[in-house]
XYZ file of C-alpha atoms in Angstrom:
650
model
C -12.410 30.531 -68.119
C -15.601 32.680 -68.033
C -18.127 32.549 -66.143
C -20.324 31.794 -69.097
C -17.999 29.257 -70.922
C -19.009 25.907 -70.717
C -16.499 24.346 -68.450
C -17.587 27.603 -65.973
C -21.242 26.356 -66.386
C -20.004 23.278 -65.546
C -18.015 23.806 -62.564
C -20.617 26.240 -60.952
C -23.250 23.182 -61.104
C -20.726 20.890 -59.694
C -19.655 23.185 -56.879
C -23.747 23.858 -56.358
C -24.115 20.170 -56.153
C -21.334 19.489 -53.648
C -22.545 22.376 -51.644
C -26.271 21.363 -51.335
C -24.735 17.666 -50.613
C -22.963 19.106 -47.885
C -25.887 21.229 -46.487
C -27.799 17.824 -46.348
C -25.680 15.767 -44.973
C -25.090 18.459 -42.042
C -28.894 18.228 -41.943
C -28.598 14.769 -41.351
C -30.274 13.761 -44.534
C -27.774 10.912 -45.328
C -29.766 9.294 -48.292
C -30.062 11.977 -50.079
C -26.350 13.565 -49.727
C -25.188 10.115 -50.458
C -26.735 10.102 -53.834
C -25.076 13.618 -54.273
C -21.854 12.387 -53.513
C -22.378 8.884 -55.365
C -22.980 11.460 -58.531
C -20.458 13.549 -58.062
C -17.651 11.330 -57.427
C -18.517 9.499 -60.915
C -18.197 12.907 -62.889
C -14.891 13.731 -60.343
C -13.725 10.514 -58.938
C -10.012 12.062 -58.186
C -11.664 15.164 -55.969
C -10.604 14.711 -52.210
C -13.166 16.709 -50.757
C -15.787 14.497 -52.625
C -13.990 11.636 -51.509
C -12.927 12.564 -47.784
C -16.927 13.465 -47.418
C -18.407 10.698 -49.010
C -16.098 8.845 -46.909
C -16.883 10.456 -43.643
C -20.922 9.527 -44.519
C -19.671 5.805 -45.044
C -18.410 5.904 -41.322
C -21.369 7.856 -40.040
C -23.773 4.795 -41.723
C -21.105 2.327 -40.217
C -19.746 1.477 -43.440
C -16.302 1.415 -42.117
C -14.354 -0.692 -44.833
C -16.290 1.550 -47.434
C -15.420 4.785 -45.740
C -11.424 4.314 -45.083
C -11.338 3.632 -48.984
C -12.760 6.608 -49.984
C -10.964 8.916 -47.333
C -7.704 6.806 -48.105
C -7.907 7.882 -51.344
C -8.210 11.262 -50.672
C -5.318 11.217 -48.634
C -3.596 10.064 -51.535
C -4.046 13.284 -53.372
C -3.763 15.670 -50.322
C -1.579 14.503 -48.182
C -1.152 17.484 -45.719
C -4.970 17.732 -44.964
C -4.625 17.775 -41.210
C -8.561 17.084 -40.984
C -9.158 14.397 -42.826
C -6.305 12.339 -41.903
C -8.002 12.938 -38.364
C -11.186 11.456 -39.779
C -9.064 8.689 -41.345
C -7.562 7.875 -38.367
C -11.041 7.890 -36.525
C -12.087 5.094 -39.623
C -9.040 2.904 -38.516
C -10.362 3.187 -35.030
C -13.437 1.837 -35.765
C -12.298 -0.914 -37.981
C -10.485 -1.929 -34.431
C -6.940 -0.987 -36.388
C -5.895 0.980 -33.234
C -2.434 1.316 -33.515
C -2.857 2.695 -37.438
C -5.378 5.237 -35.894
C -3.199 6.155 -33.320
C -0.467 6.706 -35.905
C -3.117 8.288 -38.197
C -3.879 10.696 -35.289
C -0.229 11.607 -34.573
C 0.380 12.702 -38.078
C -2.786 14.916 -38.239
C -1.347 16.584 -34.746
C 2.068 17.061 -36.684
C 1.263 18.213 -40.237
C -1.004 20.754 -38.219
C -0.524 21.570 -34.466
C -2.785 23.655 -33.883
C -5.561 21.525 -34.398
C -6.809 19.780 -31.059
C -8.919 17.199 -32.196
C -6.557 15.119 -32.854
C -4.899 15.260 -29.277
C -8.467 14.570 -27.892
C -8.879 11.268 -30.307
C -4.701 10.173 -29.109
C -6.235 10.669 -25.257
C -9.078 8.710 -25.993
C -7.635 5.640 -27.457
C -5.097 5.136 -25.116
C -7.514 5.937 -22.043
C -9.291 3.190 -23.388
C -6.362 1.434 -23.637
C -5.619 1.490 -19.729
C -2.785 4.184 -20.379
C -4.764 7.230 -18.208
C -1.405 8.758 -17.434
C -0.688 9.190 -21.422
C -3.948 9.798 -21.606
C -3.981 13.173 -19.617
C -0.607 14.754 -21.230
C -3.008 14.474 -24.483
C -5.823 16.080 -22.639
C -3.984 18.754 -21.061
C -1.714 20.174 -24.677
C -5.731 19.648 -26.289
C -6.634 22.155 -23.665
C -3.548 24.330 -23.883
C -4.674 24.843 -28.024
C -8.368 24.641 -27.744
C -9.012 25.763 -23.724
C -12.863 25.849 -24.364
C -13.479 22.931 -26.508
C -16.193 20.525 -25.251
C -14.572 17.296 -26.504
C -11.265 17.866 -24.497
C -12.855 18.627 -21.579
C -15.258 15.817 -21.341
C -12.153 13.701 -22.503
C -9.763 14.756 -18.892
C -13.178 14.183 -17.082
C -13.079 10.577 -18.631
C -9.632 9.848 -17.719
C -9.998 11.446 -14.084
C -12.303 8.965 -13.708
C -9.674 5.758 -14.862
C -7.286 7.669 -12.321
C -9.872 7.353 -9.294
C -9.532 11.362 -9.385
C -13.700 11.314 -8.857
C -14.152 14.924 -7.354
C -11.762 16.566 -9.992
C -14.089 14.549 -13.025
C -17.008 16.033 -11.823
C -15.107 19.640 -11.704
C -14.899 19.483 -15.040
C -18.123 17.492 -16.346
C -20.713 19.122 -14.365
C -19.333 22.973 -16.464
C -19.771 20.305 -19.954
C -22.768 19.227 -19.010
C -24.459 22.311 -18.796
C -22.599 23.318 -22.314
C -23.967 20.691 -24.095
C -27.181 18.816 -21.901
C -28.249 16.214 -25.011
C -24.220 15.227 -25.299
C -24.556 11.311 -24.707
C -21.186 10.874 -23.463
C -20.851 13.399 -20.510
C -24.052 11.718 -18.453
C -22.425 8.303 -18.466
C -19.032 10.015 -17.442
C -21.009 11.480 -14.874
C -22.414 8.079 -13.856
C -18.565 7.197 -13.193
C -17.879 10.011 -11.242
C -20.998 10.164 -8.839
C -20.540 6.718 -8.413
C -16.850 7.282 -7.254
C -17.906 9.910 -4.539
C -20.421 7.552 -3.358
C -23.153 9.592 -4.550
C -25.073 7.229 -5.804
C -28.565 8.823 -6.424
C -26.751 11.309 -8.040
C -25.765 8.964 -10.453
C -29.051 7.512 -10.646
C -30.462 10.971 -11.684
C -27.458 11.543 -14.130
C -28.200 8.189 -15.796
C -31.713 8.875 -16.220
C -31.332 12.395 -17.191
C -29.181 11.221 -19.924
C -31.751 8.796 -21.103
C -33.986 11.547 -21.469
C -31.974 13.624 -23.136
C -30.832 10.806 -25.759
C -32.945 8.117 -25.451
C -31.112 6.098 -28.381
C -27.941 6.046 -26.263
C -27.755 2.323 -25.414
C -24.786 2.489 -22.996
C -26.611 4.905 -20.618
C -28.932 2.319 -19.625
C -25.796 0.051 -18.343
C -24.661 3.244 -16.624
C -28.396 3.579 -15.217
C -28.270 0.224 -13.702
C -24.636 -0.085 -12.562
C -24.899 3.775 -11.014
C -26.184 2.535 -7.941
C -24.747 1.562 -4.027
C -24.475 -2.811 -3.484
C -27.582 -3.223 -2.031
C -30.306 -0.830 -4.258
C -32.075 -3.464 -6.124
C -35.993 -3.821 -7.445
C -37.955 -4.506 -10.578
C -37.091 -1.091 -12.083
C -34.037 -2.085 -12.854
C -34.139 -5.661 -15.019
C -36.442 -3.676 -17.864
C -33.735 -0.969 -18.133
C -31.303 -3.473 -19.010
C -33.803 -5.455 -21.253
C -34.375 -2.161 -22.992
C -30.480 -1.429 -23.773
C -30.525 -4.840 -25.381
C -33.539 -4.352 -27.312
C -31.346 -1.085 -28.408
C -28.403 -2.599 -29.382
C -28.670 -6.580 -29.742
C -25.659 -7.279 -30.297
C -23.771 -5.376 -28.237
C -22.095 -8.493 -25.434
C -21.770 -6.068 -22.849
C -25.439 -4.862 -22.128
C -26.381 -8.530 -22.247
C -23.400 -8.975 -19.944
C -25.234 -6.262 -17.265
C -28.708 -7.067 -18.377
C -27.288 -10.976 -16.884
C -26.312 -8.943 -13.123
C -29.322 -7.043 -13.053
C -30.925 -10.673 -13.347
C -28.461 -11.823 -11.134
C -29.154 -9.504 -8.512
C -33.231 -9.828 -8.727
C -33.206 -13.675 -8.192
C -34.059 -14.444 -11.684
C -31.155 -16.709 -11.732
C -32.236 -18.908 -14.980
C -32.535 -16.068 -16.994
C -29.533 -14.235 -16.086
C -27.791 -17.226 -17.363
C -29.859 -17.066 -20.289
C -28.223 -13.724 -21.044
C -24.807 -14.142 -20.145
C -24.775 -17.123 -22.325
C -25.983 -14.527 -25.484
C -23.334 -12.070 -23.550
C -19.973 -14.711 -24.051
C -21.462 -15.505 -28.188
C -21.330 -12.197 -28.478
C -18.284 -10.938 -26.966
C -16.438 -14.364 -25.774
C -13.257 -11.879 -25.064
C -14.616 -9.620 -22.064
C -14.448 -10.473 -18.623
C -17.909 -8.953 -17.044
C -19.739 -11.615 -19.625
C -17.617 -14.489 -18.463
C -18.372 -12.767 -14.796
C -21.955 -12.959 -15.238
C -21.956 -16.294 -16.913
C -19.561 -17.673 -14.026
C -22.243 -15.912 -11.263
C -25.246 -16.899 -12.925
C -23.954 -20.874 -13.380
C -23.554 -21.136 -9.396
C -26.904 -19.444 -8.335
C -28.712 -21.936 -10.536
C -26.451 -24.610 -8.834
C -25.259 -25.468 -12.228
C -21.872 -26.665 -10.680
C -20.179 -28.671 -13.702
C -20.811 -25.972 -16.030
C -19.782 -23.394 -13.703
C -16.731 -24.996 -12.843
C -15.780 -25.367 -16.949
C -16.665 -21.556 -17.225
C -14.482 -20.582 -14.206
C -11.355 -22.342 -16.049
C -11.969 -20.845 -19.243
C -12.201 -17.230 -17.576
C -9.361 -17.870 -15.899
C -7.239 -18.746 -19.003
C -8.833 -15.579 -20.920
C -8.166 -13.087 -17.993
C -5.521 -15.109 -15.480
C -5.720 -13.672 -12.392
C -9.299 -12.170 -12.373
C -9.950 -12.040 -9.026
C -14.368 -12.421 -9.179
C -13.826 -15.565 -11.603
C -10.850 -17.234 -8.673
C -13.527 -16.832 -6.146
C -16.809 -18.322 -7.927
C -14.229 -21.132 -8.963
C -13.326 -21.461 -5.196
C -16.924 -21.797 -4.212
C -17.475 -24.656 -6.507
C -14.246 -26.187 -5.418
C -15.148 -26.081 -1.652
C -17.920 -28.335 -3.178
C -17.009 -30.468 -5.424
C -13.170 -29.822 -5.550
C -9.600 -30.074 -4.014
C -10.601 -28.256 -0.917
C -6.705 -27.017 -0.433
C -7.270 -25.658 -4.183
C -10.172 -24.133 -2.895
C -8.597 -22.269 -0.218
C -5.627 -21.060 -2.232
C -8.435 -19.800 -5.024
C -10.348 -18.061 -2.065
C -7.602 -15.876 -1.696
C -8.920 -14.347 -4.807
C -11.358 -12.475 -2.948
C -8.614 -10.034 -1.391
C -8.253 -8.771 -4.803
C -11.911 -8.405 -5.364
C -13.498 -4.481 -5.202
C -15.505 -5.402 -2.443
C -12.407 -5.980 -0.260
C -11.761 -2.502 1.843
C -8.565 -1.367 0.754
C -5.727 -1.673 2.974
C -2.523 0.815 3.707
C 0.823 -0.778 5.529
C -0.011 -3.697 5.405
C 3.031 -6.118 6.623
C 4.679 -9.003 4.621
C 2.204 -11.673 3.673
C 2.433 -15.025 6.164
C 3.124 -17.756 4.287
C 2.978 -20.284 7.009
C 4.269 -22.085 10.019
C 7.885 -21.444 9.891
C 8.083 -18.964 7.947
C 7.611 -16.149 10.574
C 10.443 -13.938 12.017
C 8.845 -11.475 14.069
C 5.013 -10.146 15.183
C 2.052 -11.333 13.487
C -0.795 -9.810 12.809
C -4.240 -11.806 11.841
C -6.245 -9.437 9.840
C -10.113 -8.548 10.064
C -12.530 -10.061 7.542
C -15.329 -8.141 5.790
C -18.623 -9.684 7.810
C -18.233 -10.753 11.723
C -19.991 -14.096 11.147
C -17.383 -14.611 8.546
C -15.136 -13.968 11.107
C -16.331 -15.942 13.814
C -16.288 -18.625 12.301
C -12.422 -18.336 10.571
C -11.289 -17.598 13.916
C -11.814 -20.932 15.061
C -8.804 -21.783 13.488
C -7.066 -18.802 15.983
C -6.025 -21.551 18.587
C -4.276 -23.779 16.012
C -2.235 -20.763 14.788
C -1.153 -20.196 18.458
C 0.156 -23.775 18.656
C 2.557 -23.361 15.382
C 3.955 -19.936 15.889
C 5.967 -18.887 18.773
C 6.050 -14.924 18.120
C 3.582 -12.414 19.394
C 0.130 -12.422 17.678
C -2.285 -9.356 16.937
C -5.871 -9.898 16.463
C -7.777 -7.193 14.286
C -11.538 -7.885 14.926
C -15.002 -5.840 14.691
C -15.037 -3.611 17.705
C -18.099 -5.427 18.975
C -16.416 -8.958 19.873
C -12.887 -7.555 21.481
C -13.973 -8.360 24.482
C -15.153 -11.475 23.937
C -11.717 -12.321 21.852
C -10.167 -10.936 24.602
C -11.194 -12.966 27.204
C -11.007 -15.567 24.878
C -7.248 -15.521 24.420
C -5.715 -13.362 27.000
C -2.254 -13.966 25.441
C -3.274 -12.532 22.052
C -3.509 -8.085 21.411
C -6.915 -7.792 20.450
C -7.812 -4.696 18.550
C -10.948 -2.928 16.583
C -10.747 -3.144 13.309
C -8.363 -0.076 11.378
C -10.834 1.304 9.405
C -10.637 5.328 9.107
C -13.399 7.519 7.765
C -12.021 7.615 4.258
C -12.780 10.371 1.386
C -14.802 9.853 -1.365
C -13.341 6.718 -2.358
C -15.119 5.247 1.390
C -13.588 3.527 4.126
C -10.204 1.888 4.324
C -7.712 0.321 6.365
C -4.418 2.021 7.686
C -2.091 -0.489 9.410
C 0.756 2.160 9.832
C 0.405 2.932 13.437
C -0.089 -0.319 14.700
C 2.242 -1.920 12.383
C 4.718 1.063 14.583
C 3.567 0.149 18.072
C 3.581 -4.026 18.225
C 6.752 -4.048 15.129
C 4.534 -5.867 13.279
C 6.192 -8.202 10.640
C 3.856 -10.323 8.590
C 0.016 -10.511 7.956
C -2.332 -13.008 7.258
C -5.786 -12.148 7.297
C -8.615 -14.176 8.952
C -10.024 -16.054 6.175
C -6.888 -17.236 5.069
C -6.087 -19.266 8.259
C -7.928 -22.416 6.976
C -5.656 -22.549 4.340
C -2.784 -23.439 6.697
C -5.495 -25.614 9.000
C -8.364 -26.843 7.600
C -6.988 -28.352 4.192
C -8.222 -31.542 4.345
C -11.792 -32.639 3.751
C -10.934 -35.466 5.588
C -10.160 -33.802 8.867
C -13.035 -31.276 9.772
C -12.744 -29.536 13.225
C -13.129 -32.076 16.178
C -13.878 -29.639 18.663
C -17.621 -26.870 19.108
C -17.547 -23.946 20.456
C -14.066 -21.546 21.349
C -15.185 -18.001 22.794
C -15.692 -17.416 26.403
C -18.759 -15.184 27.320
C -19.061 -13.913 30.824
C -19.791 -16.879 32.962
C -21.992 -14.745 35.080
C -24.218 -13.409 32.424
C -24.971 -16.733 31.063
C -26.263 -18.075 33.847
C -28.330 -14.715 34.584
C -29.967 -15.966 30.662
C -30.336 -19.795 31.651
C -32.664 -18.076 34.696
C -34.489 -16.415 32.151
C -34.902 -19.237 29.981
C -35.968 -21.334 32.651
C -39.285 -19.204 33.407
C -40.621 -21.186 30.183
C -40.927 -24.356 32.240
C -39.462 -27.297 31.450
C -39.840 -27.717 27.604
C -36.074 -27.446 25.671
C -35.520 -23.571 24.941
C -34.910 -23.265 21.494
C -33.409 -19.669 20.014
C -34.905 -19.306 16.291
C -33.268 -16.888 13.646
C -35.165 -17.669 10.295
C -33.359 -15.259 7.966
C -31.072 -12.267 7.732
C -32.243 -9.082 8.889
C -30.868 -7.395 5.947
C -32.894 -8.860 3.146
C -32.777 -7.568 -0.547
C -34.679 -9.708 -3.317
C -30.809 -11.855 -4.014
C -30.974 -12.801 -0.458
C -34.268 -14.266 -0.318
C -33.102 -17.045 -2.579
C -31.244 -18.184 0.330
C -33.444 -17.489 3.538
C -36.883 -18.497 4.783
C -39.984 -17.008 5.237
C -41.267 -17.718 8.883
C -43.714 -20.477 7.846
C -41.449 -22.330 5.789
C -40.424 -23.293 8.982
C -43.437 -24.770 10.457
C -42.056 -28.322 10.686
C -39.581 -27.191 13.184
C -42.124 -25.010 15.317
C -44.744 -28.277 15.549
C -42.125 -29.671 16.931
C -43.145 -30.490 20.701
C -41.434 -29.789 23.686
C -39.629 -26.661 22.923
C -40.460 -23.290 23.710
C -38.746 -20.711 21.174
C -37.129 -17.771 21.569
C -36.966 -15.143 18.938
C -33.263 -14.168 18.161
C -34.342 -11.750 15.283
C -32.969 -8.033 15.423
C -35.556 -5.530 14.200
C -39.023 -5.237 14.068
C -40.353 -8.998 13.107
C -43.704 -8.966 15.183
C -45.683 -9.410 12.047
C -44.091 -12.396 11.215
C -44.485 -13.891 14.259
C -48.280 -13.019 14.281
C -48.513 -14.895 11.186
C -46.828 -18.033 12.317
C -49.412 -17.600 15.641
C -52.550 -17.503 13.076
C -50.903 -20.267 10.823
C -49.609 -22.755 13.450
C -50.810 -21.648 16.880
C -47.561 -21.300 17.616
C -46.280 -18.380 20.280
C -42.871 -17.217 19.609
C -41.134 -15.578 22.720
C -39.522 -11.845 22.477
C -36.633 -11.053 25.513
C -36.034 -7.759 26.752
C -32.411 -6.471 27.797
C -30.591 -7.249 25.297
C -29.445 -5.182 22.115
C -28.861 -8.132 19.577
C -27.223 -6.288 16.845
C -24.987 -3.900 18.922
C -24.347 -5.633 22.270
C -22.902 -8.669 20.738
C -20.806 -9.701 24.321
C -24.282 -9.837 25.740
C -25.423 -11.949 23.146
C -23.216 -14.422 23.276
C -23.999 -14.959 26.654
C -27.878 -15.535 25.669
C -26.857 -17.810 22.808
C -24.848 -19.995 25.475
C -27.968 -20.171 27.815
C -30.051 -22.134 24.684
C -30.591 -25.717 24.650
C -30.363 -25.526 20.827
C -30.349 -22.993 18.523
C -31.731 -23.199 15.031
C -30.445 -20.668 12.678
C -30.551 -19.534 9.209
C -26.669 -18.850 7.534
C -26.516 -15.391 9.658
C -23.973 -14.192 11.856
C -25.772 -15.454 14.656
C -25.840 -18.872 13.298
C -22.011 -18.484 13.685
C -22.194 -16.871 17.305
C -24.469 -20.074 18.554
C -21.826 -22.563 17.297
C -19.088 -20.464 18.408
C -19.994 -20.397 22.053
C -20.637 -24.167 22.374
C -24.064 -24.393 21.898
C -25.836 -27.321 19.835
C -27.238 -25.284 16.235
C -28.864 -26.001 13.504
C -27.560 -24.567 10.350
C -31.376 -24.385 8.015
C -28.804 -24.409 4.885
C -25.966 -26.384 3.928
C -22.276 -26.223 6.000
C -20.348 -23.198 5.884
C -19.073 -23.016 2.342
C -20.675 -26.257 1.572
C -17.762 -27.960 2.390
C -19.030 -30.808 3.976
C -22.468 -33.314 5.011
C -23.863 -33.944 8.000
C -21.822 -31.604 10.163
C -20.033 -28.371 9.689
C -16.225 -28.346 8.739
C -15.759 -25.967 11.528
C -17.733 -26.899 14.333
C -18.597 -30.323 15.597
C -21.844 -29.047 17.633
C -23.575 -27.681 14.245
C -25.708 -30.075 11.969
C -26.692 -28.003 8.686
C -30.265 -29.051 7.586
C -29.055 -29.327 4.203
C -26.425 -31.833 1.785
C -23.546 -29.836 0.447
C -24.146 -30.082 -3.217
C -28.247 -29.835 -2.710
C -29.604 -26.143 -3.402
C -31.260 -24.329 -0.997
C -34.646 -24.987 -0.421
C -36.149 -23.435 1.782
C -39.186 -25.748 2.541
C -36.550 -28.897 2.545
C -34.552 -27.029 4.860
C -37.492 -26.745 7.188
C -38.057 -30.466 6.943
C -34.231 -31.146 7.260
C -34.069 -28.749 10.630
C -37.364 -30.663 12.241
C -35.686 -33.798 11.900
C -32.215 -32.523 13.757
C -34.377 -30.957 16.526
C -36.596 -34.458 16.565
C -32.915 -35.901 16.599
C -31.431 -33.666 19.468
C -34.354 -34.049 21.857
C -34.158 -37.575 21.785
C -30.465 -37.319 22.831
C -29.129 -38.401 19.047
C -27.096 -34.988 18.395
């Protein structure tokens, strides 16, 4: 047909239309492409370019169901079009049809091999899938047709990252990132990786950066305020995560971290407020049942907690964060042997170091047939106090035992039990993944057969609420020493000498729920006939200078004694107090463990029981089990045990 026939005419204004259809829509200017497209695909409703791009707008606007129609169709009349079936199968993805994309994706890679896209979608499902191994042979053969394209090379970043393989991720997304700087994607990859290495203000400045750069990209902002070390907290963060919600509403999983970063800066009501939206949302993921879980036990919401724990459990069995808030409302209001068997959930947790040669698991008295090793804890008040339980161990098993403890109480363990190995803890160095434990060489030297680690041993001992420990303190300081400290102490006259440790000396904004400030205490410091002695480490003159101004109080300070590092020597001070009132520190747990009369200004150790510890018979904790810290109460509660121990009723 000639150009100037009418069916040429025609055709040259149809193939105009479709091409200044196509110019918008690369433009971005979906409204008015789509009405191009809507008009073109009445007048040629069998064309598959008009449908496969029509289509691929659909899917752009989120019209998913709409879209895999339309490029369905023009499958249906080009069958072999490598590219669209691509774009079909990335339809089916997002209609949550993986497996059909996946299959979608493996045809396109067939009909034409050459094309890499397709590889690069295959990695990404099934790296979101949890396959990273499969993930990487896509990857690498996307690589091996394409070797400069941007997608595959963020994609092997991505799934370095699933395989822990931090430093090689950042190899390749740092060279991406300058490539393509307003790419959402490669700054929350980045996020991942600098997080890996530990370099978190790196990953601080990627999320950020990325937010910059595409300010629209909700799931930086989780990436901005999970990018970060344990302890980094402050205001800053809880509007990030506000904002990603305000992005995306409906998205469960920013309400899920918007709930953590509420979480974390004691704003414990809301963040249950928004891991409530978090589980209507998206009832199926586990960091929304998390936060929900998390956010039920700060506000002391234990019923509800306790429902939410068994319903996390039966969506994600085994999750080992969900076993261990369970376990800390069982210790309250539970089975306590349940409790102890669900607190071995927290060896599972990420915040357990990881551990190399480790020996068979102990599974109790009986069951041992060689050398046993008793495994350090994560925190040395932790495992003070789980250590009490050392002696009854000694009376069940009749094989040689090896004690792994922080370097700063072997000698006191030592001395303690002179028929026990004591060793410092195994930790190496690590890489960029951080420290860890290697057991191999002393597993070698003692022929080490089983394991159990420290906070497991009141599984075996301490499994009935019924039976709490009869007896106070276990470790041994040095005799001499102590009575060099009761000299000391004895300068104050004859008033009671009363060590004082109001809160932890590493407070972040999450602690603070949990410890006092100095004059929440004041009922305990009018209390007359006691001189007291500040056990703080750091620099806490401040504090005491308000107390002075407040309550005319004078707090005493001792010299020669390091009371963070030289832990033997404080021991021996702790045993030289009359009493010892204490906030839930380590040194709480050091008072009780050397004998000495303490007052726990919280409830018990793991809230397990009233009116005296469940580990040691010389502590009273100022609080009831199932009443929520207070920290005013608490000071009422400790005056009354101090009124109570001066007047002999202890």
């Amino acid at each position: 047909m000639t150009t100037g026939s009418k069916h040429g005419d025609r055709g040259s204004r149809l193939l105009k239309s479709f091409n200044e259809a196509v110019g918008l829509h690369v433009a971005g200017r979906f409204a008015e492409a789509g009405r191009l497209y809507a008009d073109l695909l009445r007048q040629m409703p069998k064309h598959p370019d008009v449908l496969d791009f029509y289509g691929t707008l659909h899917h752009q606007l989120g019209d998913n169901a709409r879209a895999a129609d339309l490029v369905g169709r023009s499958l249906t009349y080009r069958p072999l079009a490598a590219a669209t079936r691509n774009r079909f199968g990335a339809i089916l993805k997002a209609l949550a049809q993986r497996g059909s994309a996946e299959r979608a994706f493996r045809r396109a890679a067939l009909i034409d091999p050459r094309l890499a896209e397709p590889a690069v979608n295959i990695a990404t499902l099934r790296s979101e899938d949890g396959d990273p191994d499969i993930a990487l042979t896509w990857c690498d053969r996307a690589l091996v047709l394409q070797p400069g394209s941007f997608e595959a090379r963020v994609r092997r970043g991505a799934v370095m990252n699933a395989l822990l393989r931090f430093d090689e991720a950042l190899r390749l997304l740092e060279p991406a990132r300058r490539l393509q700087p307003q790419h959402p994607e490669i700054w929350l990859h980045l996020v991942t990786a600098r997080s890996g290495t530990g370099d978190f203000d790196g990953a601080l400045r990627a999320a950020r950066t990325g937010i910059v750069q595409a300010p629209a990209a909700y799931e930086l902002y989780a990436g901005l305020t999970s990018g970060r070390g344990p302890v980094l907290e402050g205001d800053g963060f809880v509007p990030w995560a506000r904002r990603a919600v305000r992005l995306k509403p409906t998205d469960g999983r920013l309400w899920a971290n918007l709930s953590s970063e509420q979480h974390r800066g004691s704003e414990p009501e809301a963040a249950l407020e928004a891991a409530r939206r978090a589980i209507v949302l998206d009832p199926a993921r586990a960091s929304a049942m998390h936060a929900l879980v998390n956010a039920g036990f700060q506000c002391d919401r234990l019923a509800l907690t306790r429902n939410a724990c068994r319903r996390g459990l039966l969506a994600h069995p085994g999750n080992p964060d969900i076993g261990y808030v369970l376990a800390e409302v069982e210790f309250i209001i539970g089975d306590l042997r349940r409790a102890w068997g669900l607190h071995e959930a927290r060896i599972e947790r990420r915040v357990f170091r990881p551990r190399l040669a480790v020996p068979s698991p102990w599974l109790g008295p009986g069951t041992e047939s060689g050398a046993l090793l008793v495994a350090s804890e994560q925190g040395v008040g932790d495992e003070v106090i789980f250590l009490s339980c050392l002696p009854d161990l000694l009376n069940a098993v009749k094989v040689p035992v090896v004690v792994e403890v922080d370097p700063r109480i072997v000698p006191v363990m030592a001395r303690t039990f002179p028929n026990v190995t004591v060793v410092a803890r195994q930790l190496v160095a690590g890489d960029s993944l951080g420290q860890y434990f290697d057991y191999a060489e002393l597993t070698a030297r003692h022929d080490l057969r089983h394991v159990v680690y420290a906070g497991s041993l009141p599984r075996f001992f301490r499994a009935d609420r019924a039976a709490p420990s009869l007896t106070g303190g276990y470790l041994r300081p040095v005799p001499e020493r102590v009575e060099r400290w009761r000299s000391v102490l004895a300068q104050y006259g004859a008033d009671k000498a009363v060590g004082v440790v109001w809160r932890s000396a590493l407070m972040t904004r999450f602690r603070a729920r949990h410890h006092a400030d100095i004059l929440d205490w004041a009922p305990v410091f009018r209390t007359p006939g006691c001189t007291f002695v500040n056990l703080m480490h750091g620099d806490v003159q401040a504090e005491i200078d308000r107390l002075k101004e407040a309550e005319g109080v004078d707090i005493q300070r001792l010299d020669g004694v390091d009371l963070w590092n030289d832990i033997d020597e404080l021991l021996a001070l702790l045993a030289a107090f009359d009493v010892v009132v204490a906030a839930r520190t380590a040194n709480c747990a050091f008072s009780a463990a050397v004998g000495t009369p303490t007052i726990r200004m919280a409830q018990s150790f793991n809230r397990i029981s009233d009116g005296r510890d469940f580990f040691f018979a010389n502590m009273r904790p100022a609080l009831a089990k199932d009443e929520p810290f207070n920290a005013r109460q608490a000071g009422v509660g400790g005056a009354r045990i101090l009124a109570d121990f001066l007047a002999g009723r202890f």
